[in-house]
Structure formats: C-alpha cells, structure tokens
Amino acid sequence: MNGFIEGETIVVTGGASGIGAATATLAARLGLRVVVWDLAQVPGGSIVDVRDPDAVAAGFAAAGPVRYLVNNAGPASGGPALAFTDGLTATAGSVEAVTSAWLATGPPDGSAVVNVASVAGNLVGTDSAWYSAGKAAIAGYTRHLATRIAPRIRANAVAPGFIDTPRMAGFADTPLGRALVERNPMRRAGRPEDVAAAVLFLLSPAAAYVNGVLLPVDGGWVVTQ
Ligand SMILES: NC(=O)c1ccc[n+]([C@@H]2O[C@H](COP(=O)([O-])OP(=O)(O)OC[C@H]3O[C@@H](n4cnc5c(N)ncnc54)[C@H](O)[C@@H]3O)[C@@H](O)[C@H]2O)c1
C-alpha cells in the first residue's frame, strides 16, 4: 500500500506508546522494517533518548540505512515544569538534532521525514509556554527542511488535536475533555491510529509531491467556530 518498498527502514522516536506505537505498528503492517527508539525498552526497539546526541548517533549507527524518520518523541505539556528554553530544546531542539544526525548518514533519494507538532503549535494556547512555542518551532523547522533537503528528501509535519493516548489518560472524562469532544465536528477524541495513518501517508511514495505541509489531524477542531 502507498508504494512503500518492503524492508526499507523507518525510525520512530517515542515509538513505545501512543501515536508512536500506532505508527510503528502500521509501518510494520505496510512492510517496513521498524526501529523504535524510546526511553523504555520495547521488543524490536532500542533505548534512545532523543535529547542525548551520543545515544542518537549510536542509534543511527545500529539501525543501518534509514529511509524514513518520524520525530514523534517529546515532553508532555502537562508533565514536569520546564524552564522555557529547556522545554524548547527538549521539544524542537531534539527534532532538529535527530534530523541533522539522520541527514549526516546520507539517506537515500526518496527518503522522507515527518515531524509530530500539535494543534498547540498552530491553533491552541496551552498552559505551558514552551509546549506551544516548541510545537510552532517544529512547524517552522519542517518548512525550513522542505525547502533545503528536497528534491531528494521530503519533509512534512502533522498537527494532532486531542488524541486519546496514555499521556492523555482520563482527560476525556474531565469537563475540558468532554467540552473538546462535544465541540469537535467528529464528536470524538482522535485515536493514535488516526495520526499514524496520516504520518505513513506523508512518508510514503504516494505523497511524492507533498512537501512542507503541516497537516492537522484533529477531526476539524481547526475549523470549528
Ligand atoms: N496525545 C495528544 O493529544 C497529542 C496532541 C498533539 C500532539 N501530540 C504529540 O504527539 C507525540 C506523541 O504523544 P503521545 O500522546 O503519543 O504520548 P505518549 O506519552 O503516549 O508517548 C510518548 C512516547 O515518547 C517517549 N519519549 C518521551 N520523551 C522521549 C525522549 N526524550 N526520547 C525518546 N522517547 C521519548 C515516551 O517514553 C513515550 O513512550 C508528542 O510529540 C506529543 O507532543 C500528542
């Protein structure tokens, strides 16, 4: 499906849970060789903290030629409080560092990267200053990439809305969570698989002329009045 060549390698950061895990599962179903990086060990994965350049370099050395990259790992907006620049570095700096390390390996023609931003980067303000700013930075960095590494390599991003992942456990039952679902044109939270399908499309040869987009995967939250 989507024109993938069987056995090509994809790295999914933060692939042990939520959106990353769904992306890894779908990629495997589509015939790709999946390498998951996460803070925790999972079958078929490695412990790679995307904030650690040595770990990232070792990860690429171990992975062999990587055609597809999904920069999905990042700190939660509701997680431990971070200073603004520390949050930006963990959110957007890690995406730049992993992507630069990948580009230095010389990915083959037809490679592609998808970065996971958020509606918090283009639509919604959150309690966390660095989260919204970091996700907006990822979108800007994606546009930079799209103009600098094409035509050999494409770069796109997704902006998930409210996706029911372990990170968001219980949120759907809070007053805010219920209100968001009620206002959403699709009348439900997103599923990790909804985002995974968009990520795999953007990576795939079927999206050969799609470059530099920020694709909302939010059920229409962006266009809700
Ligand atoms: N769930 C949502 O509603 C939502 C909305 C918009 C954007 N996002 C974004 O989607 C991505 C995935 O979120 P999720 O909801 O699936 O979260 P999740 O917590 O279910 O999964 C995130 C995974 O990333 C890993 N991770 C975190 N920091 C890491 C690091 N430094 N190095 C390697 N791995 C790391 C975690 O261990 C975890 O397995 C994040 O970038 C998040 O900001 C999520």
Short mmCIF file of C-alpha atoms and ligand atoms in Angstrom, two decimals:
data_model
loop_
_atom_site.label_atom_id
_atom_site.label_comp_id
_atom_site.label_asym_id
_atom_site.label_seq_id
_atom_site.Cartn_x
_atom_site.Cartn_y
_atom_site.Cartn_z
CA MET A 1 0.00 0.00 0.00
CA ASN A 2 1.09 3.58 -0.61
CA GLY A 3 4.10 2.44 -2.66
CA PHE A 4 6.48 1.51 0.14
CA ILE A 5 9.28 -0.88 -0.74
CA GLU A 6 9.25 -3.93 1.53
CA GLY A 7 12.01 -3.96 4.14
CA GLU A 8 13.00 -0.28 3.98
CA THR A 9 13.90 1.02 7.44
CA ILE A 10 11.84 3.51 9.43
CA VAL A 11 12.88 5.01 12.78
CA VAL A 12 10.02 6.08 15.05
CA THR A 13 11.06 8.11 18.08
CA GLY A 14 8.86 7.71 21.13
CA GLY A 15 7.53 4.57 19.48
CA ALA A 16 6.76 2.64 22.68
CA SER A 17 3.44 4.37 23.39
CA GLY A 18 0.52 6.26 21.91
CA ILE A 19 0.93 7.85 18.48
CA GLY A 20 4.45 6.49 18.05
CA ALA A 21 3.40 2.92 18.86
CA ALA A 22 0.47 3.10 16.42
CA THR A 23 2.83 4.48 13.76
CA ALA A 24 5.30 1.65 14.35
CA THR A 25 2.53 -0.95 14.15
CA LEU A 26 1.11 0.44 10.90
CA ALA A 27 4.58 0.78 9.37
CA ALA A 28 5.26 -2.88 10.11
CA ARG A 29 1.92 -3.83 8.55
CA LEU A 30 2.92 -1.88 5.44
CA GLY A 31 6.09 -3.94 5.14
CA LEU A 32 8.69 -1.57 6.57
CA ARG A 33 11.48 -2.63 8.91
CA VAL A 34 10.66 -0.72 12.09
CA VAL A 35 13.19 0.60 14.57
CA VAL A 36 11.61 2.08 17.69
CA TRP A 37 13.52 4.49 19.87
CA ASP A 38 12.20 5.29 23.32
CA LEU A 39 13.22 5.90 26.90
CA ALA A 40 11.94 2.42 27.67
CA GLN A 41 12.97 -0.86 26.07
CA VAL A 42 10.30 -2.47 23.90
CA PRO A 43 10.56 -5.53 21.64
CA GLY A 44 12.30 -4.54 18.39
CA GLY A 45 13.37 -1.24 19.88
CA SER A 46 16.34 0.48 21.49
CA ILE A 47 16.69 2.83 24.40
CA VAL A 48 17.49 6.15 22.74
CA ASP A 49 16.80 9.44 24.47
CA VAL A 50 16.37 11.93 21.63
CA ARG A 51 17.85 14.67 23.87
CA ASP A 52 21.16 12.77 24.00
CA PRO A 53 23.31 13.29 20.85
CA ASP A 54 25.58 10.32 21.66
CA ALA A 55 22.62 8.00 22.04
CA VAL A 56 21.13 9.29 18.77
CA ALA A 57 24.43 8.77 16.90
CA ALA A 58 24.72 5.23 18.31
CA GLY A 59 21.10 4.60 17.35
CA PHE A 60 21.69 5.53 13.71
CA ALA A 61 24.92 3.50 13.61
CA ALA A 62 22.99 0.46 14.85
CA ALA A 63 19.96 1.00 12.59
CA GLY A 64 21.79 0.89 9.23
CA PRO A 65 20.47 2.96 6.31
CA VAL A 66 17.27 4.73 7.40
CA ARG A 67 14.89 5.86 4.65
CA TYR A 68 12.06 7.16 6.83
CA LEU A 69 12.18 9.16 10.05
CA VAL A 70 9.29 10.03 12.38
CA ASN A 71 10.18 12.62 15.01
CA ASN A 72 7.41 11.87 17.47
CA ALA A 73 9.08 11.86 20.91
CA GLY A 74 8.65 14.92 23.05
CA PRO A 75 7.81 16.01 26.58
CA ALA A 76 4.16 16.31 27.62
CA SER A 77 2.74 19.80 28.08
CA GLY A 78 1.29 18.67 31.39
CA GLY A 79 4.48 16.94 32.54
CA PRO A 80 7.11 18.25 34.93
CA ALA A 81 7.55 22.03 34.76
CA LEU A 82 10.41 23.05 32.49
CA ALA A 83 12.15 26.38 32.04
CA PHE A 84 11.18 27.94 28.70
CA THR A 85 14.44 27.31 26.87
CA ASP A 86 14.79 23.82 28.35
CA GLY A 87 11.30 22.99 27.10
CA LEU A 88 12.06 24.39 23.66
CA THR A 89 15.28 22.39 23.50
CA ALA A 90 13.56 19.16 24.53
CA THR A 91 10.64 19.71 22.12
CA ALA A 92 12.07 21.32 18.99
CA GLY A 93 15.82 21.10 19.61
CA SER A 94 15.64 17.31 19.80
CA VAL A 95 13.78 17.18 16.47
CA GLU A 96 16.49 19.28 14.82
CA ALA A 97 19.28 17.23 16.41
CA VAL A 98 17.84 13.86 15.39
CA THR A 99 17.08 15.09 11.87
CA SER A 100 20.56 16.56 11.40
CA ALA A 101 22.16 13.33 12.63
CA TRP A 102 19.97 11.39 10.18
CA LEU A 103 20.82 13.69 7.27
CA ALA A 104 24.51 13.23 8.09
CA THR A 105 24.09 9.48 7.46
CA GLY A 106 23.21 10.26 3.82
CA PRO A 107 19.65 8.97 3.47
CA PRO A 108 18.86 7.58 0.01
CA ASP A 109 16.91 9.50 -2.63
CA GLY A 110 13.18 9.30 -1.96
CA SER A 111 13.63 9.45 1.81
CA ALA A 112 11.16 11.39 3.94
CA VAL A 113 10.72 12.76 7.44
CA VAL A 114 7.53 13.56 9.33
CA ASN A 115 7.62 15.67 12.47
CA VAL A 116 4.87 15.48 15.06
CA ALA A 117 3.83 19.01 16.01
CA SER A 118 0.43 19.78 17.58
CA VAL A 119 -2.61 21.99 17.29
CA ALA A 120 -0.87 23.73 20.20
CA GLY A 121 1.65 24.99 17.65
CA ASN A 122 -0.81 26.49 15.16
CA LEU A 123 -4.15 26.94 16.89
CA VAL A 124 -4.43 26.35 20.61
CA GLY A 125 -2.69 28.04 23.50
CA THR A 126 -1.75 25.69 26.34
CA ASP A 127 -0.77 26.29 29.96
CA SER A 128 2.80 25.52 29.03
CA ALA A 129 4.65 28.35 27.26
CA TRP A 130 7.37 26.10 25.90
CA TYR A 131 4.97 23.47 24.56
CA SER A 132 3.05 25.80 22.25
CA ALA A 133 6.23 27.61 21.24
CA GLY A 134 8.13 24.36 20.71
CA LYS A 135 5.43 22.86 18.51
CA ALA A 136 5.27 26.06 16.44
CA ALA A 137 9.05 25.83 16.12
CA ILE A 138 8.74 22.27 14.80
CA ALA A 139 6.35 23.50 12.10
CA GLY A 140 8.79 26.25 11.12
CA TYR A 141 11.73 23.88 11.12
CA THR A 142 9.75 21.50 8.89
CA ARG A 143 9.25 24.29 6.34
CA HIS A 144 12.96 25.07 6.50
CA LEU A 145 13.74 21.41 5.81
CA ALA A 146 11.23 21.20 2.98
CA THR A 147 12.99 23.93 1.06
CA ARG A 148 16.52 22.78 1.83
CA ILE A 149 16.59 18.98 1.52
CA ALA A 150 14.18 18.48 -1.41
CA PRO A 151 14.11 17.22 -4.06
CA ARG A 152 16.00 14.21 -2.69
CA ILE A 153 14.16 14.15 0.64
CA ARG A 154 10.70 15.43 1.62
CA ALA A 155 9.74 16.93 5.00
CA ASN A 156 6.22 17.31 6.38
CA ALA A 157 4.54 17.61 9.75
CA VAL A 158 1.28 16.62 11.41
CA ALA A 159 -0.62 18.66 13.98
CA PRO A 160 -2.65 16.23 16.08
CA GLY A 161 -5.63 17.53 18.02
CA PHE A 162 -6.82 15.77 21.17
CA ILE A 163 -5.66 12.18 20.73
CA ASP A 164 -6.58 9.60 23.36
CA THR A 165 -3.14 8.19 24.24
CA PRO A 166 -1.66 7.04 27.57
CA ARG A 167 -0.36 10.58 28.01
CA MET A 168 -3.95 11.86 27.96
CA ALA A 169 -5.41 9.05 30.09
CA GLY A 170 -8.53 10.23 31.92
CA PHE A 171 -8.61 13.62 30.13
CA ALA A 172 -11.65 12.66 28.04
CA ASP A 173 -13.67 12.39 31.27
CA THR A 174 -12.72 15.82 32.59
CA PRO A 175 -15.02 18.82 31.95
CA LEU A 176 -12.48 20.27 29.48
CA GLY A 177 -12.04 16.93 27.73
CA ARG A 178 -15.81 16.49 27.40
CA ALA A 179 -16.18 20.04 26.09
CA LEU A 180 -13.47 19.50 23.47
CA VAL A 181 -15.12 16.32 22.22
CA GLU A 182 -18.53 18.00 22.15
CA ARG A 183 -17.20 20.93 20.10
CA ASN A 184 -15.27 18.69 17.72
CA PRO A 185 -17.08 18.16 14.39
CA MET A 186 -16.24 14.44 14.62
CA ARG A 187 -17.70 14.23 18.18
CA ARG A 188 -14.88 12.04 19.44
CA ALA A 189 -11.28 12.20 20.51
CA GLY A 190 -8.70 11.13 17.97
CA ARG A 191 -7.16 7.68 18.09
CA PRO A 192 -3.42 7.07 17.78
CA GLU A 193 -4.20 5.14 14.60
CA ASP A 194 -5.80 8.25 13.05
CA VAL A 195 -2.47 10.07 13.33
CA ALA A 196 -0.42 7.03 12.31
CA ALA A 197 -2.33 6.77 9.01
CA ALA A 198 -1.59 10.42 8.20
CA VAL A 199 2.09 10.04 9.11
CA LEU A 200 2.52 6.96 6.93
CA PHE A 201 0.75 8.65 4.02
CA LEU A 202 3.04 11.69 4.21
CA LEU A 203 6.12 9.46 4.33
CA SER A 204 5.02 7.22 1.51
CA PRO A 205 5.78 7.43 -2.22
CA ALA A 206 2.04 8.10 -2.64
CA ALA A 207 2.76 11.57 -1.22
CA ALA A 208 5.68 12.13 -3.62
CA TYR A 209 4.64 15.74 -4.37
CA VAL A 210 3.59 16.68 -0.82
CA ASN A 211 6.37 18.68 0.81
CA GLY A 212 6.40 21.22 3.62
CA VAL A 213 2.82 20.83 4.82
CA LEU A 214 1.53 20.92 8.36
CA LEU A 215 -1.40 18.50 8.22
CA PRO A 216 -3.94 18.89 11.03
CA VAL A 217 -5.24 15.54 12.29
CA ASP A 218 -7.79 16.93 14.67
CA GLY A 219 -11.25 15.97 13.44
CA GLY A 220 -11.83 19.54 12.26
CA TRP A 221 -11.00 21.30 15.55
CA VAL A 222 -9.08 23.85 13.46
CA VAL A 223 -12.20 24.87 11.54
CA THR A 224 -14.67 24.75 14.42
CA GLN A 225 -16.42 28.07 15.00
N1 LIG B 1 -1.98 12.92 22.63
C1 LIG B 1 -2.28 14.12 22.14
O1 LIG B 1 -3.40 14.63 22.34
C2 LIG B 1 -1.27 14.88 21.31
C3 LIG B 1 -1.72 16.04 20.65
C4 LIG B 1 -0.81 16.76 19.86
C5 LIG B 1 0.50 16.33 19.76
N2 LIG B 1 0.91 15.22 20.43
C6 LIG B 1 2.31 14.85 20.28
O2 LIG B 1 2.41 13.51 19.85
C7 LIG B 1 3.63 12.94 20.30
C8 LIG B 1 3.34 11.62 21.00
O3 LIG B 1 2.45 11.85 22.07
P1 LIG B 1 1.56 10.69 22.71
O4 LIG B 1 0.29 11.34 23.15
O5 LIG B 1 1.53 9.50 21.84
O6 LIG B 1 2.40 10.43 24.06
P2 LIG B 1 2.77 9.12 24.89
O7 LIG B 1 3.19 9.64 26.21
O8 LIG B 1 1.68 8.11 24.83
O9 LIG B 1 4.03 8.54 24.11
C9 LIG B 1 5.19 9.28 24.02
C10 LIG B 1 6.38 8.32 23.98
O10 LIG B 1 7.56 9.12 23.77
C11 LIG B 1 8.57 8.65 24.64
N3 LIG B 1 9.52 9.73 24.88
C12 LIG B 1 9.31 10.87 25.59
N4 LIG B 1 10.44 11.59 25.64
C13 LIG B 1 11.38 10.90 24.95
C14 LIG B 1 12.75 11.12 24.67
N5 LIG B 1 13.37 12.21 25.13
N6 LIG B 1 13.42 10.22 23.93
C15 LIG B 1 12.78 9.11 23.47
N7 LIG B 1 11.50 8.83 23.72
C16 LIG B 1 10.80 9.71 24.46
C17 LIG B 1 7.83 8.21 25.89
O11 LIG B 1 8.62 7.31 26.67
C18 LIG B 1 6.59 7.57 25.30
O12 LIG B 1 6.77 6.19 25.05
C19 LIG B 1 4.28 14.01 21.20
O13 LIG B 1 5.23 14.74 20.48
C20 LIG B 1 3.10 14.90 21.57
O14 LIG B 1 3.50 16.21 21.90
C21 LIG B 1 0.05 14.49 21.19
#
